[in-house]
Short mmCIF file of C-alpha atoms in Angstrom, two decimals:
data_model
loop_
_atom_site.label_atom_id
_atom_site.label_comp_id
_atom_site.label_asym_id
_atom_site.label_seq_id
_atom_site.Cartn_x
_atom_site.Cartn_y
_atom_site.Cartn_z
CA UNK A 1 200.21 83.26 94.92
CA UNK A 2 197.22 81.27 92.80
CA UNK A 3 194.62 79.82 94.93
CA UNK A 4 191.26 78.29 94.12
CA UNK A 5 188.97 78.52 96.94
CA UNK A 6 185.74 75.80 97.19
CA UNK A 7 183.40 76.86 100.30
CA UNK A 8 180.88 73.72 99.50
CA UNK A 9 182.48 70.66 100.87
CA UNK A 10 179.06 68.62 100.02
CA UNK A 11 176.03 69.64 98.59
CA UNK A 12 172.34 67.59 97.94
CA UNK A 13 170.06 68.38 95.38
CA UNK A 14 166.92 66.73 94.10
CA UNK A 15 166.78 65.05 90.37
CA UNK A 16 166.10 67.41 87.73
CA UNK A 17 166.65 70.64 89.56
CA UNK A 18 169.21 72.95 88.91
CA UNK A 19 172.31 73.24 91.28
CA UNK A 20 175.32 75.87 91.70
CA UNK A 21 179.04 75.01 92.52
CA UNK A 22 180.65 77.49 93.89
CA UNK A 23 184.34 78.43 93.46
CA UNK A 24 186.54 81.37 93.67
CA UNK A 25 190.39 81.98 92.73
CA UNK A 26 192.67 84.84 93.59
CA UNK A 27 195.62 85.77 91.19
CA UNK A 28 197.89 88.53 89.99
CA UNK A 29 197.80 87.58 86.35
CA UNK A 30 195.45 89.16 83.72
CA UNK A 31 195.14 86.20 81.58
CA UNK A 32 194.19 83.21 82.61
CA UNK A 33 191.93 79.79 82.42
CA UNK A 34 189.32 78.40 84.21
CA UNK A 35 188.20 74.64 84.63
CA UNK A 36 186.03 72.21 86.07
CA UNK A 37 186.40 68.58 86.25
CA UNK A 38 183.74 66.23 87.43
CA UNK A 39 185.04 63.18 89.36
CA UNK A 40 182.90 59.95 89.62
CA UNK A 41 183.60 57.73 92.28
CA UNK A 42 185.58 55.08 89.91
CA UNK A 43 188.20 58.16 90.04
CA UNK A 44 189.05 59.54 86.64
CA UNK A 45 188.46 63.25 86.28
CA UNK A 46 186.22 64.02 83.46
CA UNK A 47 186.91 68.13 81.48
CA UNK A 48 183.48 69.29 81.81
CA UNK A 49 184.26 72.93 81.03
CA UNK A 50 186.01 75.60 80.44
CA UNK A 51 186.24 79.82 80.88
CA UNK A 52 189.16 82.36 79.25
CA UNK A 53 189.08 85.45 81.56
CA UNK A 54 189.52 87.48 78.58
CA UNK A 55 185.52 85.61 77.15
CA UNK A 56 183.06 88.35 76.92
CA UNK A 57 180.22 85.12 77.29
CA UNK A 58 179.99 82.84 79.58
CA UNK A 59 180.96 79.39 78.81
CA UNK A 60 178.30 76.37 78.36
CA UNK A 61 178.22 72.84 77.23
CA UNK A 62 175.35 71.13 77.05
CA UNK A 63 173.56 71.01 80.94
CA UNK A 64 177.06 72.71 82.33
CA UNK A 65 177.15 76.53 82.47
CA UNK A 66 179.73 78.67 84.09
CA UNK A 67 178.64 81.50 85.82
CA UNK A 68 181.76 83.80 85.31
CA UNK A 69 181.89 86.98 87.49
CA UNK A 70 185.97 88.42 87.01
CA UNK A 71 185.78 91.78 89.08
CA UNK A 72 184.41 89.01 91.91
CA UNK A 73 187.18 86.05 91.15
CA UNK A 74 184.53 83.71 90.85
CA UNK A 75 183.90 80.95 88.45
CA UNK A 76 180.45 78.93 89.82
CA UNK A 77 179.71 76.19 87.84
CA UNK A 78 175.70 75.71 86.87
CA UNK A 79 174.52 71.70 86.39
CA UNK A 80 170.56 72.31 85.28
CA UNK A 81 168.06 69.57 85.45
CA UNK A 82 170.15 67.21 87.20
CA UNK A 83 170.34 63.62 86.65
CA UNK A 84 171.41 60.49 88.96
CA UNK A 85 174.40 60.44 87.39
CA UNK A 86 175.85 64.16 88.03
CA UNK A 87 176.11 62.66 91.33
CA UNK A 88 180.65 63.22 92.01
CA UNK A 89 183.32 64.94 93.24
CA UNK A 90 183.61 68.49 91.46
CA UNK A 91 186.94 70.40 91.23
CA UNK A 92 187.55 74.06 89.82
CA UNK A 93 191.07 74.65 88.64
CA UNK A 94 192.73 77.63 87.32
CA UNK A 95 195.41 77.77 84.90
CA UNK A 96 197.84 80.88 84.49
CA UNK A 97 199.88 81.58 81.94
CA UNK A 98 202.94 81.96 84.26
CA UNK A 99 204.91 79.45 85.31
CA UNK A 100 204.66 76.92 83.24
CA UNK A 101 201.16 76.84 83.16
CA UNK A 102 200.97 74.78 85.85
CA UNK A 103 197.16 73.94 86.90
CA UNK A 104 195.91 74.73 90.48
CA UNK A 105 192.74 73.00 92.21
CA UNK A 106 190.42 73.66 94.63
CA UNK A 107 189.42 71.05 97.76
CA UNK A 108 186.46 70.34 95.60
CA UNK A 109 182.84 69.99 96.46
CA UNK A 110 180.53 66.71 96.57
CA UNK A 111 177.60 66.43 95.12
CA UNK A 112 174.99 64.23 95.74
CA UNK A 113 171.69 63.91 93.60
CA UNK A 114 168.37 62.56 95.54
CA UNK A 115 166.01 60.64 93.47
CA UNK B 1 191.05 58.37 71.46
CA UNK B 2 194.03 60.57 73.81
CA UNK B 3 194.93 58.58 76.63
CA UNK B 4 196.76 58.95 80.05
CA UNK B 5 197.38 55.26 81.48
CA UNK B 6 198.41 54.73 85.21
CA UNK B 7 200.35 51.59 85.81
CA UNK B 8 198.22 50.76 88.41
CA UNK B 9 194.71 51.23 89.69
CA UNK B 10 195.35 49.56 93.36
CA UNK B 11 198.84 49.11 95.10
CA UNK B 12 199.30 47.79 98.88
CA UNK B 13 203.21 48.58 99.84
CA UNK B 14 204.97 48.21 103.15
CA UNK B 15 206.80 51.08 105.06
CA UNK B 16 210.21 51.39 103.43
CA UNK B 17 209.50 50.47 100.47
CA UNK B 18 210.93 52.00 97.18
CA UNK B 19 207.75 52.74 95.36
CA UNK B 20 207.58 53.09 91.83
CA UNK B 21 204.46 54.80 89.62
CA UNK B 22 204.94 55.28 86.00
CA UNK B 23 202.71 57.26 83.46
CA UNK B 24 202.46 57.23 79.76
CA UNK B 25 200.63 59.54 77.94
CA UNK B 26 200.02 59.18 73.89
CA UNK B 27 199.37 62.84 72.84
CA UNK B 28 202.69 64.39 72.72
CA UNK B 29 202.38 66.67 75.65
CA UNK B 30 205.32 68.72 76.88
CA UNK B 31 203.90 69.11 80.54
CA UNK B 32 203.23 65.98 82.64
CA UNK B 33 202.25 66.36 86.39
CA UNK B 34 201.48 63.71 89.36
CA UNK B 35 199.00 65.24 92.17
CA UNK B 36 198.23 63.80 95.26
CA UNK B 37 194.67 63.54 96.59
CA UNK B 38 193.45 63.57 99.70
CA UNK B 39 190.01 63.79 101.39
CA UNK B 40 189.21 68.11 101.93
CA UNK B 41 192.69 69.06 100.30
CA UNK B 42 191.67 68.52 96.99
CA UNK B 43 194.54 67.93 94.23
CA UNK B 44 198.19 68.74 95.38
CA UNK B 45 200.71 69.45 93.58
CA UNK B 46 203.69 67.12 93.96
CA UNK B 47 205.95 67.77 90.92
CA UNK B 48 205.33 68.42 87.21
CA UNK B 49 207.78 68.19 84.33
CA UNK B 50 207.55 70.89 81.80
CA UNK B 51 210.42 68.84 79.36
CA UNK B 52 212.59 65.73 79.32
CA UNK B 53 214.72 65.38 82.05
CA UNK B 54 213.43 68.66 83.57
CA UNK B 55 211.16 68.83 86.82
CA UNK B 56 210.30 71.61 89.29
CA UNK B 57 208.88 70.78 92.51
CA UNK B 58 205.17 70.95 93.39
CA UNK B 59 203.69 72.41 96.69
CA UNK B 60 204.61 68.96 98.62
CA UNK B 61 207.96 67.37 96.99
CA UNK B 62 208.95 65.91 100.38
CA UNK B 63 209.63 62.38 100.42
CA UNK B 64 209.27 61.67 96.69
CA UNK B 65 211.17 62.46 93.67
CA UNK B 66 210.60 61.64 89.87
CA UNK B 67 211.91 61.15 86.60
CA UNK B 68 211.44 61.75 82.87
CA UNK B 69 213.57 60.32 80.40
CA UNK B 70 211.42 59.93 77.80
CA UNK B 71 208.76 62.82 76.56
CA UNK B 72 206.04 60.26 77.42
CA UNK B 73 207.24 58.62 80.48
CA UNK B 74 206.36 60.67 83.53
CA UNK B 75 207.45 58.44 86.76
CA UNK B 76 206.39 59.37 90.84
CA UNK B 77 209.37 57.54 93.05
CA UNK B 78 208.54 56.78 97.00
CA UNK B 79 212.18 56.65 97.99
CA UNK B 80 211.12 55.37 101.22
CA UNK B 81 207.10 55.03 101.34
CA UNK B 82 205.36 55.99 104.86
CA UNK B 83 202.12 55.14 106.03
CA UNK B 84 201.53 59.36 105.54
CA UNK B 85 201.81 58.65 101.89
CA UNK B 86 198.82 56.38 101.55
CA UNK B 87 196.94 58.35 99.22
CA UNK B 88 195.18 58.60 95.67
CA UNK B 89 197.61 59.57 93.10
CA UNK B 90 196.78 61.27 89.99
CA UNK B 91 198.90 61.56 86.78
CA UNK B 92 198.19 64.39 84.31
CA UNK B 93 199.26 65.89 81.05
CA UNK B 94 199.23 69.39 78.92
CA UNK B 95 199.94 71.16 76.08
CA UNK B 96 202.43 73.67 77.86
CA UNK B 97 201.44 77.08 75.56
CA UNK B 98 198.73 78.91 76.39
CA UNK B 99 196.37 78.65 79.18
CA UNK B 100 193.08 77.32 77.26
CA UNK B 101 193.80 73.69 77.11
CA UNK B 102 193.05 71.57 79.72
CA UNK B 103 194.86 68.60 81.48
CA UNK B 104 193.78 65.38 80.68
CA UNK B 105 194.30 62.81 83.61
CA UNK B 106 194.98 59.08 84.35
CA UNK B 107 193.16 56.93 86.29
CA UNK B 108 194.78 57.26 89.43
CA UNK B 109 196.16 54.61 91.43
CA UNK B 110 195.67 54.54 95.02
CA UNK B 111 198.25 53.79 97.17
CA UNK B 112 198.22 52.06 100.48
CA UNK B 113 201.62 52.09 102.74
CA UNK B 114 201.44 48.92 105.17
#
């Protein structure tokens, strides 16, 4: 069975510091990808980023890093000098090959930036 | 610019009600999904359609069904909505090869059951 596990249900972190999401995922399957969405509270879930198991470097884009440790499962996202905005819902998903490649989530962690 | 469009963004329905959300999506997807979302559970699964006409059940099917005549047409059906169902909903839709691409998602509409 595929499960995404988030053990931050809220986090706080002051403006322009660095802050680590933290998720892990258990599957069978060799290949696989990894995601994270940012959710703002208007709703809409933004791609932020995105991991093959098989990528020798870890992903980045722009201020979002993933922190990708496969002999651990674990896919913690990295927000550097965070800004007002960052402040959302965060969900890791996984996506395996099998079935479809269906997309599984996480419960998601909240994240709110202090001025 | 692709696009995922919800129906609705807010919907206030009485218990009983048949309850109707619809999803288009303009990119040609083969996969379409509808999540639930609720407060600590995250994004659940309720069905996803991997072609037209064809569905397979999510992790929590019970008490809704769907329906996909048309490659971009991805509908959720209440068949008899509950005040358990209030909830946000969340359309979604994929390429269906490979596992590199992600979903792209709608809007959401939430749902209240009176």
């Amino acid at each position: 069975a595929q499960k995404i596990t988030q053990t931050q249900p809220g986090m706080f972190v002051q403006e322009k510091e660095a802050v680590t999401l933290d998720c892990t995922y258990d599957t069978s399957d060799q290949s696989y990808g990894l995601f994270w969405y940012k959710q703002p509270s208007s709703g809409e879930m933004i791609f932020l980023i995105y991991q093959g198991s098989y990528d020798e470097q870890n992903a980045t884009e722009g201020r979002y890093s993933l922190n990708f440790q496969k002999a651990r499962k674990s896919a913690n996202l990295v927000i550097s000098a965070s800004q007002l905005g960052d402040s959302a819902m965060y969900f890791c998903a996984m996506r395996p090959p099998s079935n479809f490649n269906k997309f599984y989530f996480g419960s998601g962690t909240k994240l709110n930036v202090k001025p | 610019d692709v696009k995922v469009t919800q129906s609705s963004r807010y919907l206030v329905k009485r218990t009983g009600e048949k309850v109707f959300l619809e999803c288009v999506q303009d990119m040609d997807h083969e996969n379409m999904f509808w999540y639930r979302q609720d407060p600590g559970l995250g994004l659940r699964l309720i069905y996803f359609s991997y072609d037209v006409k064809m569905k397979e059940k999510g992790d929590i099917p019970e008490g809704y069904s769907v329906s996909r005549e048309k490659k971009e047409r991805f509908s959720l059906i209440l068949e008899s909505a509950s005040t358990n169902q209030t909830s946000m909903y969340l359309c979604a839709s994929s390429l269906q090869q490979g596992s590199s691409t992600e979903a792209f998602f709608g809007q959401g509409t939430r749902l209240t059951v009176v």
